Short mmCIF file of C-alpha atoms in Angstrom, two decimals:
data_model
loop_
_atom_site.label_atom_id
_atom_site.label_comp_id
_atom_site.label_asym_id
_atom_site.label_seq_id
_atom_site.Cartn_x
_atom_site.Cartn_y
_atom_site.Cartn_z
CA UNK A 1 -0.09 -0.37 0.14
CA UNK A 2 2.86 2.56 0.80
CA UNK A 3 4.37 2.41 -2.08
CA UNK A 4 5.54 6.53 -2.51
CA UNK A 5 7.65 8.34 -0.04
CA UNK A 6 8.88 11.24 0.66
CA UNK A 7 12.35 11.12 2.34
CA UNK A 8 13.90 14.47 4.05
CA UNK A 9 17.58 14.15 2.76
CA UNK A 10 20.49 16.99 2.75
CA UNK A 11 17.65 19.61 3.12
CA UNK A 12 15.07 18.74 0.73
CA UNK A 13 12.58 17.16 0.17
CA UNK A 14 12.77 13.61 -2.25
CA UNK A 15 9.67 12.06 -3.44
CA UNK A 16 10.41 8.13 -3.75
CA UNK A 17 8.01 5.60 -5.63
CA UNK A 18 9.41 2.10 -4.66
CA UNK A 19 9.72 0.84 -8.43
CA UNK A 20 10.71 4.05 -10.10
CA UNK A 21 12.87 5.13 -7.43
CA UNK A 22 13.62 9.08 -7.11
CA UNK A 23 10.79 11.17 -8.71
CA UNK A 24 11.89 14.48 -7.49
CA UNK A 25 13.89 16.73 -4.83
CA UNK A 26 11.43 19.56 -3.67
CA UNK A 27 12.28 22.48 -1.01
CA UNK A 28 9.52 21.79 1.65
CA UNK A 29 7.88 18.70 2.50
CA UNK A 30 4.36 20.15 1.23
CA UNK A 31 5.81 20.47 -1.76
CA UNK A 32 6.84 17.07 -1.95
CA UNK A 33 3.10 15.96 -0.83
CA UNK A 34 2.10 18.18 -3.63
CA UNK A 35 4.15 16.47 -5.92
CA UNK A 36 2.80 13.11 -4.27
CA UNK A 37 -0.36 14.38 -5.11
CA UNK A 38 0.46 15.44 -8.72
CA UNK A 39 2.50 11.93 -9.43
CA UNK A 40 -1.03 9.53 -7.76
CA UNK A 41 -3.51 11.72 -10.62
CA UNK A 42 -1.71 9.89 -13.18
CA UNK A 43 -2.94 6.35 -11.99
CA UNK A 44 -5.47 6.38 -9.61
CA UNK A 45 -8.65 8.67 -8.59
CA UNK A 46 -8.54 7.96 -4.76
CA UNK A 47 -6.35 8.97 -1.59
CA UNK A 48 -3.17 7.48 -1.25
CA UNK A 49 -1.12 6.86 1.80
CA UNK A 50 2.72 8.25 1.50
CA UNK A 51 5.21 7.42 4.59
CA UNK A 52 7.63 10.41 5.71
CA UNK A 53 10.64 10.58 7.12
CA UNK A 54 12.49 13.70 8.31
CA UNK A 55 16.18 13.24 8.51
CA UNK A 56 17.01 10.31 10.75
CA UNK A 57 13.92 10.61 11.85
CA UNK A 58 10.66 8.15 12.95
CA UNK A 59 8.17 6.98 10.22
CA UNK A 60 4.80 8.90 9.44
CA UNK A 61 1.90 8.77 7.23
CA UNK A 62 -0.09 11.11 5.16
CA UNK A 63 -2.96 10.43 2.95
CA UNK A 64 -2.79 12.15 -0.37
CA UNK A 65 -5.60 12.92 -2.52
CA UNK A 66 -4.88 12.81 -6.28
CA UNK A 67 -4.66 16.20 -7.76
CA UNK A 68 -8.09 16.40 -10.10
CA UNK A 69 -6.90 16.57 -13.93
CA UNK A 70 -9.48 18.37 -14.99
#
């Protein structure tokens, strides 16, 4: 169920797909989560659970809505 992750690395937030690897690096956590919604809109039209990890921190979970395409 968790095929997308947002991981803090070196001051950036990296969006990672389990199959496709790194999809992009963003300046903020919010930008990375928005990108996760944009990415998900290409495949599904339902909320997706995304794992988030701050640098050397615990994992947490966020629910990301797919960005409407219209």
